[in-house]
Amino acid sequence: MLQALHETIEYIKRKTNNFEPEIGIILGTGLGGLVSEIEVEYSLMYANIPSFPISTLEFHSGKLIFGTLQGKKIVAMQGRLHYYEGYSMQQITFPVRTMKFLGIKQLFVSNAAGSLNPEFKKGDLMVICDHINLQPESPLRGRNDEDMGPRFPDMSQPYNRQLISRALNIAAEHNITCHKGVYIAVTGPNLETRAEYRYLRIIGGDAVGMSTVPEVIVANHMSIPVFAISVLTDEGFPEELQPVSLDEILETAREAEPKMTKILSQLIATL
Ligand code: HPA
């Protein structure tokens, strides 16, 4: 992997005139709009970056964007990769390793998720304070490279406390409903049955989604502080479960996105 990373970094540095981002951002389903707030300097298609997996989803555009947001130099992934697309966990998290080698000091992640907590309604936001990994494999499985991080990384506080509390303050200042909760990562791509939503709630989840946790594990492995936020796009309440389509999920993400963008950009301004 190190060899592949060096090639990738070499390519990116050449194409971006040695741009050195301080902050990494991964934008989730229907949540690419933060990009319009970025003063974009360079934009690279995943397809052209050596070793980068190509997003197979038409609604994920697959670009690595370099520029400035709130005066900070950032690199943003517009379009992320999911396990259900068929990639290995190593492929999904390769961009996080890349961003670390480019110099990021913090990682910001967004996603669309289903609510499991009856108090958390469709269209609300949820800052992730902890997670449960129900995906079948850790991205750290296999030989460990001690130069990247420890064999058994600590996960007692995978999401940065200070960033969580700042984000909740920013949300309150702007009258944005923003909860704090536990995210459960599943494989997908199918949504959950009633019985599964019930189970996920019982085991301690507030929201469920198909992403984020692999990237967060790898960021923690490399000691990068993480902030992650979910847009709750549907309600997985077993007693009143309604069929939900991708279009509805994308529509809700689009509607809620300006609130999330506000929190992320204000939060980045405080750094
Ligand atoms: N379940 C899993 N993933 C999701 C959901 C859901 O209800 N909504 C958005 N992503």
PDB file of C-alpha atoms and ligand atoms in Angstrom:
ATOM      1  CA  MET A   1       0.000   0.000   0.000  1.00  0.00           C
ATOM      2  CA  LEU A   2       2.862   2.378   0.810  1.00  0.00           C
ATOM      3  CA  GLN A   3       4.159   2.089  -2.735  1.00  0.00           C
ATOM      4  CA  ALA A   4       0.698   2.871  -4.157  1.00  0.00           C
ATOM      5  CA  LEU A   5       0.318   5.806  -1.753  1.00  0.00           C
ATOM      6  CA  HIS A   6       3.615   7.310  -2.837  1.00  0.00           C
ATOM      7  CA  GLU A   7       2.540   7.155  -6.479  1.00  0.00           C
ATOM      8  CA  THR A   8      -0.814   8.716  -5.665  1.00  0.00           C
ATOM      9  CA  ILE A   9       0.740  11.516  -3.619  1.00  0.00           C
ATOM     10  CA  GLU A  10       3.323  12.195  -6.305  1.00  0.00           C
ATOM     11  CA  TYR A  11       0.569  12.523  -8.926  1.00  0.00           C
ATOM     12  CA  ILE A  12      -1.591  14.781  -6.763  1.00  0.00           C
ATOM     13  CA  LYS A  13       1.292  17.058  -5.779  1.00  0.00           C
ATOM     14  CA  ARG A  14       2.262  17.431  -9.412  1.00  0.00           C
ATOM     15  CA  LYS A  15      -1.293  18.267 -10.482  1.00  0.00           C
ATOM     16  CA  THR A  16      -1.932  20.693  -7.622  1.00  0.00           C
ATOM     17  CA  ASN A  17       1.368  22.519  -7.558  1.00  0.00           C
ATOM     18  CA  ASN A  18       2.223  21.006  -4.146  1.00  0.00           C
ATOM     19  CA  PHE A  19      -0.981  22.221  -2.519  1.00  0.00           C
ATOM     20  CA  GLU A  20      -0.845  21.404   1.206  1.00  0.00           C
ATOM     21  CA  PRO A  21      -4.317  20.993   2.736  1.00  0.00           C
ATOM     22  CA  GLU A  22      -4.751  21.327   6.520  1.00  0.00           C
ATOM     23  CA  ILE A  23      -8.245  19.885   6.587  1.00  0.00           C
ATOM     24  CA  GLY A  24      -9.876  16.896   4.888  1.00  0.00           C
ATOM     25  CA  ILE A  25     -13.597  16.725   4.159  1.00  0.00           C
ATOM     26  CA  ILE A  26     -15.674  13.749   2.965  1.00  0.00           C
ATOM     27  CA  LEU A  27     -19.100  14.681   1.645  1.00  0.00           C
ATOM     28  CA  GLY A  28     -21.859  12.094   1.783  1.00  0.00           C
ATOM     29  CA  THR A  29     -24.917  11.235  -0.281  1.00  0.00           C
ATOM     30  CA  GLY A  30     -26.739  14.319  -1.531  1.00  0.00           C
ATOM     31  CA  LEU A  31     -24.440  16.529   0.524  1.00  0.00           C
ATOM     32  CA  GLY A  32     -21.956  17.813  -2.028  1.00  0.00           C
ATOM     33  CA  GLY A  33     -23.230  21.399  -1.791  1.00  0.00           C
ATOM     34  CA  LEU A  34     -20.539  22.520   0.647  1.00  0.00           C
ATOM     35  CA  VAL A  35     -18.366  22.553  -2.452  1.00  0.00           C
ATOM     36  CA  SER A  36     -20.095  25.731  -3.639  1.00  0.00           C
ATOM     37  CA  GLU A  37     -18.616  27.512  -0.581  1.00  0.00           C
ATOM     38  CA  ILE A  38     -15.103  26.393  -1.432  1.00  0.00           C
ATOM     39  CA  GLU A  39     -12.838  28.630  -3.477  1.00  0.00           C
ATOM     40  CA  VAL A  40     -11.722  25.802  -5.702  1.00  0.00           C
ATOM     41  CA  GLU A  41      -8.136  25.846  -6.915  1.00  0.00           C
ATOM     42  CA  TYR A  42      -7.779  22.340  -8.311  1.00  0.00           C
ATOM     43  CA  SER A  43     -10.245  19.567  -9.010  1.00  0.00           C
ATOM     44  CA  LEU A  44      -9.081  16.051  -9.871  1.00  0.00           C
ATOM     45  CA  MET A  45     -11.317  13.258 -11.118  1.00  0.00           C
ATOM     46  CA  TYR A  46     -10.927  10.048  -9.062  1.00  0.00           C
ATOM     47  CA  ALA A  47     -10.689   8.186 -12.367  1.00  0.00           C
ATOM     48  CA  ASN A  48      -7.421   9.984 -13.164  1.00  0.00           C
ATOM     49  CA  ILE A  49      -5.752   9.555  -9.759  1.00  0.00           C
ATOM     50  CA  PRO A  50      -3.509   6.465  -9.526  1.00  0.00           C
ATOM     51  CA  SER A  51      -4.942   3.751  -7.202  1.00  0.00           C
ATOM     52  CA  PHE A  52      -8.085   5.760  -6.432  1.00  0.00           C
ATOM     53  CA  PRO A  53     -11.238   3.658  -6.645  1.00  0.00           C
ATOM     54  CA  ILE A  54     -13.911   5.150  -8.893  1.00  0.00           C
ATOM     55  CA  SER A  55     -17.326   5.757  -7.358  1.00  0.00           C
ATOM     56  CA  THR A  56     -19.886   3.586  -9.143  1.00  0.00           C
ATOM     57  CA  LEU A  57     -22.826   5.776  -8.109  1.00  0.00           C
ATOM     58  CA  GLU A  58     -24.161   8.310 -10.549  1.00  0.00           C
ATOM     59  CA  PHE A  59     -25.214  10.654  -7.715  1.00  0.00           C
ATOM     60  CA  HIS A  60     -21.679  10.708  -6.306  1.00  0.00           C
ATOM     61  CA  SER A  61     -19.588  12.754  -8.638  1.00  0.00           C
ATOM     62  CA  GLY A  62     -16.137  11.440  -7.707  1.00  0.00           C
ATOM     63  CA  LYS A  63     -13.867  14.478  -7.528  1.00  0.00           C
ATOM     64  CA  LEU A  64     -11.054  15.417  -5.212  1.00  0.00           C
ATOM     65  CA  ILE A  65     -11.261  19.147  -4.694  1.00  0.00           C
ATOM     66  CA  PHE A  66      -8.484  21.414  -3.422  1.00  0.00           C
ATOM     67  CA  GLY A  67      -9.137  24.964  -2.311  1.00  0.00           C
ATOM     68  CA  THR A  68      -9.944  27.345   0.517  1.00  0.00           C
ATOM     69  CA  LEU A  69     -12.909  27.307   2.874  1.00  0.00           C
ATOM     70  CA  GLN A  70     -13.194  29.960   5.598  1.00  0.00           C
ATOM     71  CA  GLY A  71      -9.577  30.857   4.938  1.00  0.00           C
ATOM     72  CA  LYS A  72      -8.385  27.263   5.541  1.00  0.00           C
ATOM     73  CA  LYS A  73      -6.705  25.101   2.965  1.00  0.00           C
ATOM     74  CA  ILE A  74      -8.841  22.032   2.447  1.00  0.00           C
ATOM     75  CA  VAL A  75      -9.098  18.889   0.391  1.00  0.00           C
ATOM     76  CA  ALA A  76     -12.637  17.593  -0.125  1.00  0.00           C
ATOM     77  CA  MET A  77     -13.899  14.307  -1.496  1.00  0.00           C
ATOM     78  CA  GLN A  78     -17.031  15.011  -3.473  1.00  0.00           C
ATOM     79  CA  GLY A  79     -18.432  11.518  -3.651  1.00  0.00           C
ATOM     80  CA  ARG A  80     -17.394   8.735  -1.320  1.00  0.00           C
ATOM     81  CA  LEU A  81     -16.954   5.016  -1.732  1.00  0.00           C
ATOM     82  CA  HIS A  82     -19.124   2.395  -0.069  1.00  0.00           C
ATOM     83  CA  TYR A  83     -18.520  -1.227   0.843  1.00  0.00           C
ATOM     84  CA  TYR A  84     -21.713  -2.245  -0.980  1.00  0.00           C
ATOM     85  CA  GLU A  85     -20.224  -1.034  -4.251  1.00  0.00           C
ATOM     86  CA  GLY A  86     -17.881  -4.001  -4.007  1.00  0.00           C
ATOM     87  CA  TYR A  87     -14.653  -2.347  -2.893  1.00  0.00           C
ATOM     88  CA  SER A  88     -12.441  -3.746  -0.204  1.00  0.00           C
ATOM     89  CA  MET A  89     -12.206  -1.824   3.061  1.00  0.00           C
ATOM     90  CA  GLN A  90      -8.627  -0.913   2.085  1.00  0.00           C
ATOM     91  CA  GLN A  91      -9.867   0.659  -1.146  1.00  0.00           C
ATOM     92  CA  ILE A  92     -12.622   2.597   0.611  1.00  0.00           C
ATOM     93  CA  THR A  93     -10.173   4.094   3.077  1.00  0.00           C
ATOM     94  CA  PHE A  94      -7.305   4.699   0.653  1.00  0.00           C
ATOM     95  CA  PRO A  95      -8.387   8.343   0.153  1.00  0.00           C
ATOM     96  CA  VAL A  96      -8.141   8.954   3.929  1.00  0.00           C
ATOM     97  CA  ARG A  97      -4.574   7.618   3.930  1.00  0.00           C
ATOM     98  CA  THR A  98      -3.892   9.857   0.932  1.00  0.00           C
ATOM     99  CA  MET A  99      -5.273  12.955   2.681  1.00  0.00           C
ATOM    100  CA  LYS A 100      -3.112  12.225   5.730  1.00  0.00           C
ATOM    101  CA  PHE A 101       0.001  11.980   3.536  1.00  0.00           C
ATOM    102  CA  LEU A 102      -0.974  15.287   1.914  1.00  0.00           C
ATOM    103  CA  GLY A 103      -0.839  16.825   5.381  1.00  0.00           C
ATOM    104  CA  ILE A 104      -4.371  17.079   6.820  1.00  0.00           C
ATOM    105  CA  LYS A 105      -4.607  17.641  10.570  1.00  0.00           C
ATOM    106  CA  GLN A 106      -8.356  17.110  10.909  1.00  0.00           C
ATOM    107  CA  LEU A 107     -11.069  15.172   9.105  1.00  0.00           C
ATOM    108  CA  PHE A 108     -14.701  16.243   8.642  1.00  0.00           C
ATOM    109  CA  VAL A 109     -17.241  13.697   7.433  1.00  0.00           C
ATOM    110  CA  SER A 110     -20.897  13.919   6.456  1.00  0.00           C
ATOM    111  CA  ASN A 111     -23.429  11.254   5.577  1.00  0.00           C
ATOM    112  CA  ALA A 112     -27.099  10.510   5.099  1.00  0.00           C
ATOM    113  CA  ALA A 113     -28.542   8.158   7.717  1.00  0.00           C
ATOM    114  CA  GLY A 114     -31.838   6.705   8.902  1.00  0.00           C
ATOM    115  CA  SER A 115     -33.088   7.763  12.337  1.00  0.00           C
ATOM    116  CA  LEU A 116     -33.526   5.049  14.972  1.00  0.00           C
ATOM    117  CA  ASN A 117     -34.295   7.396  17.854  1.00  0.00           C
ATOM    118  CA  PRO A 118     -37.989   8.366  17.995  1.00  0.00           C
ATOM    119  CA  GLU A 119     -36.967  11.861  19.151  1.00  0.00           C
ATOM    120  CA  PHE A 120     -34.816  12.418  16.056  1.00  0.00           C
ATOM    121  CA  LYS A 121     -36.984  13.355  13.078  1.00  0.00           C
ATOM    122  CA  LYS A 122     -36.465  13.180   9.343  1.00  0.00           C
ATOM    123  CA  GLY A 123     -34.604  16.321   8.223  1.00  0.00           C
ATOM    124  CA  ASP A 124     -32.851  16.815  11.584  1.00  0.00           C
ATOM    125  CA  LEU A 125     -29.092  16.677  11.935  1.00  0.00           C
ATOM    126  CA  MET A 126     -27.106  14.464  14.280  1.00  0.00           C
ATOM    127  CA  VAL A 127     -23.514  14.969  15.346  1.00  0.00           C
ATOM    128  CA  ILE A 128     -21.916  11.542  15.761  1.00  0.00           C
ATOM    129  CA  CYS A 129     -20.408  11.057  19.219  1.00  0.00           C
ATOM    130  CA  ASP A 130     -19.738   7.303  18.957  1.00  0.00           C
ATOM    131  CA  HIS A 131     -20.385   4.378  16.667  1.00  0.00           C
ATOM    132  CA  ILE A 132     -21.099   0.667  16.429  1.00  0.00           C
ATOM    133  CA  ASN A 133     -19.474  -1.116  13.520  1.00  0.00           C
ATOM    134  CA  LEU A 134     -21.696  -3.826  12.039  1.00  0.00           C
ATOM    135  CA  GLN A 135     -19.822  -3.924   8.773  1.00  0.00           C
ATOM    136  CA  PRO A 136     -18.197  -7.316   8.305  1.00  0.00           C
ATOM    137  CA  GLU A 137     -14.592  -6.275   8.365  1.00  0.00           C
ATOM    138  CA  SER A 138     -12.242  -3.663   9.809  1.00  0.00           C
ATOM    139  CA  PRO A 139     -10.184  -1.664   7.312  1.00  0.00           C
ATOM    140  CA  LEU A 140      -7.224  -2.450   9.570  1.00  0.00           C
ATOM    141  CA  ARG A 141      -7.425  -6.215   9.004  1.00  0.00           C
ATOM    142  CA  GLY A 142      -4.168  -7.560   7.612  1.00  0.00           C
ATOM    143  CA  ARG A 143      -0.525  -6.719   8.195  1.00  0.00           C
ATOM    144  CA  ASN A 144      -0.093  -3.511  10.193  1.00  0.00           C
ATOM    145  CA  ASP A 145       2.363  -0.842   9.149  1.00  0.00           C
ATOM    146  CA  GLU A 146       3.617   0.652  12.416  1.00  0.00           C
ATOM    147  CA  ASP A 147       4.652   3.829  10.579  1.00  0.00           C
ATOM    148  CA  MET A 148       0.970   4.477   9.857  1.00  0.00           C
ATOM    149  CA  GLY A 149      -0.394   3.612  13.273  1.00  0.00           C
ATOM    150  CA  PRO A 150      -0.575   1.008  16.039  1.00  0.00           C
ATOM    151  CA  ARG A 151      -1.749  -2.587  15.604  1.00  0.00           C
ATOM    152  CA  PHE A 152      -4.505  -2.111  18.206  1.00  0.00           C
ATOM    153  CA  PRO A 153      -5.636   1.519  17.997  1.00  0.00           C
ATOM    154  CA  ASP A 154      -7.615   2.927  20.893  1.00  0.00           C
ATOM    155  CA  MET A 155     -11.244   3.773  20.107  1.00  0.00           C
ATOM    156  CA  SER A 156     -12.397   5.196  23.425  1.00  0.00           C
ATOM    157  CA  GLN A 157     -13.090   8.607  21.846  1.00  0.00           C
ATOM    158  CA  PRO A 158     -13.169   8.259  18.054  1.00  0.00           C
ATOM    159  CA  TYR A 159     -14.918  11.629  17.526  1.00  0.00           C
ATOM    160  CA  ASN A 160     -13.258  14.787  18.809  1.00  0.00           C
ATOM    161  CA  ARG A 161     -15.069  16.102  21.895  1.00  0.00           C
ATOM    162  CA  GLN A 162     -14.181  19.728  21.395  1.00  0.00           C
ATOM    163  CA  LEU A 163     -15.466  19.739  17.815  1.00  0.00           C
ATOM    164  CA  ILE A 164     -18.706  18.059  18.935  1.00  0.00           C
ATOM    165  CA  SER A 165     -19.419  20.689  21.550  1.00  0.00           C
ATOM    166  CA  ARG A 166     -18.504  23.566  19.251  1.00  0.00           C
ATOM    167  CA  ALA A 167     -20.779  22.184  16.535  1.00  0.00           C
ATOM    168  CA  LEU A 168     -23.708  21.884  18.952  1.00  0.00           C
ATOM    169  CA  ASN A 169     -23.140  25.496  20.043  1.00  0.00           C
ATOM    170  CA  ILE A 170     -23.083  26.688  16.452  1.00  0.00           C
ATOM    171  CA  ALA A 171     -26.308  24.782  15.741  1.00  0.00           C
ATOM    172  CA  ALA A 172     -28.001  26.358  18.784  1.00  0.00           C
ATOM    173  CA  GLU A 173     -26.875  29.851  17.768  1.00  0.00           C
ATOM    174  CA  HIS A 174     -28.502  29.350  14.370  1.00  0.00           C
ATOM    175  CA  ASN A 175     -31.659  27.645  15.680  1.00  0.00           C
ATOM    176  CA  ILE A 176     -30.790  24.420  13.887  1.00  0.00           C
ATOM    177  CA  THR A 177     -32.099  21.178  15.384  1.00  0.00           C
ATOM    178  CA  CYS A 178     -28.981  19.121  15.857  1.00  0.00           C
ATOM    179  CA  HIS A 179     -28.827  16.045  18.080  1.00  0.00           C
ATOM    180  CA  LYS A 180     -25.895  14.053  19.332  1.00  0.00           C
ATOM    181  CA  GLY A 181     -25.922  10.286  18.989  1.00  0.00           C
ATOM    182  CA  VAL A 182     -24.539   6.889  18.124  1.00  0.00           C
ATOM    183  CA  TYR A 183     -24.196   5.910  14.456  1.00  0.00           C
ATOM    184  CA  ILE A 184     -24.392   2.274  13.423  1.00  0.00           C
ATOM    185  CA  ALA A 185     -22.677   1.248  10.201  1.00  0.00           C
ATOM    186  CA  VAL A 186     -24.243  -1.567   8.198  1.00  0.00           C
ATOM    187  CA  THR A 187     -23.283  -2.921   4.797  1.00  0.00           C
ATOM    188  CA  GLY A 188     -26.411  -2.150   2.809  1.00  0.00           C
ATOM    189  CA  PRO A 189     -27.295  -1.607   0.043  1.00  0.00           C
ATOM    190  CA  ASN A 190     -30.734  -2.776   1.111  1.00  0.00           C
ATOM    191  CA  LEU A 191     -32.400  -0.733   3.804  1.00  0.00           C
ATOM    192  CA  GLU A 192     -33.402  -2.416   7.053  1.00  0.00           C
ATOM    193  CA  THR A 193     -36.403  -4.553   7.883  1.00  0.00           C
ATOM    194  CA  ARG A 194     -38.658  -3.570  10.774  1.00  0.00           C
ATOM    195  CA  ALA A 195     -37.016  -6.218  12.914  1.00  0.00           C
ATOM    196  CA  GLU A 196     -33.571  -4.904  12.033  1.00  0.00           C
ATOM    197  CA  TYR A 197     -34.467  -1.289  12.864  1.00  0.00           C
ATOM    198  CA  ARG A 198     -35.838  -2.529  16.208  1.00  0.00           C
ATOM    199  CA  TYR A 199     -32.649  -4.476  16.873  1.00  0.00           C
ATOM    200  CA  LEU A 200     -30.394  -1.533  15.933  1.00  0.00           C
ATOM    201  CA  ARG A 201     -32.267   0.689  18.379  1.00  0.00           C
ATOM    202  CA  ILE A 202     -32.065  -1.929  21.147  1.00  0.00           C
ATOM    203  CA  ILE A 203     -28.314  -2.326  20.783  1.00  0.00           C
ATOM    204  CA  GLY A 204     -27.805   1.413  21.239  1.00  0.00           C
ATOM    205  CA  GLY A 205     -28.061   3.172  17.872  1.00  0.00           C
ATOM    206  CA  ASP A 206     -29.571   6.582  17.186  1.00  0.00           C
ATOM    207  CA  ALA A 207     -28.946   6.451  13.436  1.00  0.00           C
ATOM    208  CA  VAL A 208     -27.985   3.860  10.846  1.00  0.00           C
ATOM    209  CA  GLY A 209     -26.081   4.253   7.602  1.00  0.00           C
ATOM    210  CA  MET A 210     -23.786   2.520   5.145  1.00  0.00           C
ATOM    211  CA  SER A 211     -20.599   4.546   5.404  1.00  0.00           C
ATOM    212  CA  THR A 212     -18.303   6.680   7.578  1.00  0.00           C
ATOM    213  CA  VAL A 213     -17.090   4.102  10.101  1.00  0.00           C
ATOM    214  CA  PRO A 214     -14.288   2.647   7.918  1.00  0.00           C
ATOM    215  CA  GLU A 215     -12.930   6.137   7.244  1.00  0.00           C
ATOM    216  CA  VAL A 216     -13.203   7.055  10.920  1.00  0.00           C
ATOM    217  CA  ILE A 217     -11.348   3.910  12.004  1.00  0.00           C
ATOM    218  CA  VAL A 218      -8.515   4.643   9.588  1.00  0.00           C
ATOM    219  CA  ALA A 219      -8.357   8.305  10.646  1.00  0.00           C
ATOM    220  CA  ASN A 220      -8.106   7.196  14.281  1.00  0.00           C
ATOM    221  CA  HIS A 221      -5.428   4.688  13.318  1.00  0.00           C
ATOM    222  CA  MET A 222      -3.392   7.627  11.979  1.00  0.00           C
ATOM    223  CA  SER A 223      -4.262   9.897  14.948  1.00  0.00           C
ATOM    224  CA  ILE A 224      -6.341  12.354  12.900  1.00  0.00           C
ATOM    225  CA  PRO A 225      -9.064  14.066  14.976  1.00  0.00           C
ATOM    226  CA  VAL A 226     -12.490  13.452  13.405  1.00  0.00           C
ATOM    227  CA  PHE A 227     -15.786  15.299  13.277  1.00  0.00           C
ATOM    228  CA  ALA A 228     -18.786  13.565  11.695  1.00  0.00           C
ATOM    229  CA  ILE A 229     -22.372  14.639  11.116  1.00  0.00           C
ATOM    230  CA  SER A 230     -25.439  12.839   9.747  1.00  0.00           C
ATOM    231  CA  VAL A 231     -28.436  14.227   7.948  1.00  0.00           C
ATOM    232  CA  LEU A 232     -31.375  12.067   9.005  1.00  0.00           C
ATOM    233  CA  THR A 233     -33.116  11.304   5.745  1.00  0.00           C
ATOM    234  CA  ASP A 234     -35.728   8.781   6.882  1.00  0.00           C
ATOM    235  CA  GLU A 235     -37.246   7.327  10.034  1.00  0.00           C
ATOM    236  CA  GLY A 236     -36.564   3.693  10.877  1.00  0.00           C
ATOM    237  CA  PHE A 237     -39.287   3.461  13.495  1.00  0.00           C
ATOM    238  CA  PRO A 238     -40.506  -0.156  13.339  1.00  0.00           C
ATOM    239  CA  GLU A 239     -44.118   0.442  14.389  1.00  0.00           C
ATOM    240  CA  GLU A 240     -44.759   3.058  11.709  1.00  0.00           C
ATOM    241  CA  LEU A 241     -42.232   2.135   9.034  1.00  0.00           C
ATOM    242  CA  GLN A 242     -42.966   3.527   5.569  1.00  0.00           C
ATOM    243  CA  PRO A 243     -41.351   2.353   2.334  1.00  0.00           C
ATOM    244  CA  VAL A 244     -38.552   4.749   1.428  1.00  0.00           C
ATOM    245  CA  SER A 245     -36.923   5.336  -1.932  1.00  0.00           C
ATOM    246  CA  LEU A 246     -33.526   6.674  -2.853  1.00  0.00           C
ATOM    247  CA  ASP A 247     -35.238   9.708  -4.380  1.00  0.00           C
ATOM    248  CA  GLU A 248     -36.845  10.560  -1.041  1.00  0.00           C
ATOM    249  CA  ILE A 249     -33.525  10.108   0.755  1.00  0.00           C
ATOM    250  CA  LEU A 250     -31.783  12.411  -1.737  1.00  0.00           C
ATOM    251  CA  GLU A 251     -34.624  14.938  -1.551  1.00  0.00           C
ATOM    252  CA  THR A 252     -34.445  15.117   2.258  1.00  0.00           C
ATOM    253  CA  ALA A 253     -30.651  15.349   2.128  1.00  0.00           C
ATOM    254  CA  ARG A 254     -30.945  18.224  -0.337  1.00  0.00           C
ATOM    255  CA  GLU A 255     -33.443  20.071   1.851  1.00  0.00           C
ATOM    256  CA  ALA A 256     -31.408  19.655   5.040  1.00  0.00           C
ATOM    257  CA  GLU A 257     -28.082  20.274   3.424  1.00  0.00           C
ATOM    258  CA  PRO A 258     -27.885  24.075   3.922  1.00  0.00           C
ATOM    259  CA  LYS A 259     -28.140  23.522   7.716  1.00  0.00           C
ATOM    260  CA  MET A 260     -25.311  21.022   7.641  1.00  0.00           C
ATOM    261  CA  THR A 261     -23.210  23.214   5.383  1.00  0.00           C
ATOM    262  CA  LYS A 262     -23.693  26.102   7.817  1.00  0.00           C
ATOM    263  CA  ILE A 263     -22.486  24.041  10.767  1.00  0.00           C
ATOM    264  CA  LEU A 264     -19.504  22.594   8.931  1.00  0.00           C
ATOM    265  CA  SER A 265     -18.309  25.877   7.516  1.00  0.00           C
ATOM    266  CA  GLN A 266     -18.796  27.772  10.807  1.00  0.00           C
ATOM    267  CA  LEU A 267     -16.998  24.983  12.621  1.00  0.00           C
ATOM    268  CA  ILE A 268     -14.091  25.117  10.212  1.00  0.00           C
ATOM    269  CA  ALA A 269     -13.985  28.898  10.711  1.00  0.00           C
ATOM    270  CA  THR A 270     -13.258  28.328  14.431  1.00  0.00           C
ATOM    271  CA  LEU A 271     -10.133  26.277  13.762  1.00  0.00           C
TER     272      LEU A 271
HETATM  273  N1  HPA B   1     -30.618   2.703   6.665  1.00  0.00           N
HETATM  274  C1  HPA B   1     -29.366   2.545   6.230  1.00  0.00           C
HETATM  275  N2  HPA B   1     -28.733   3.498   5.567  1.00  0.00           N
HETATM  276  C2  HPA B   1     -29.369   4.656   5.322  1.00  0.00           C
HETATM  277  C3  HPA B   1     -30.664   4.861   5.757  1.00  0.00           C
HETATM  278  C4  HPA B   1     -31.346   3.826   6.453  1.00  0.00           C
HETATM  279  O1  HPA B   1     -32.509   3.936   6.867  1.00  0.00           O
HETATM  280  N3  HPA B   1     -31.022   6.117   5.359  1.00  0.00           N
HETATM  281  C5  HPA B   1     -29.951   6.649   4.714  1.00  0.00           C
HETATM  282  N4  HPA B   1     -28.934   5.759   4.696  1.00  0.00           N
END
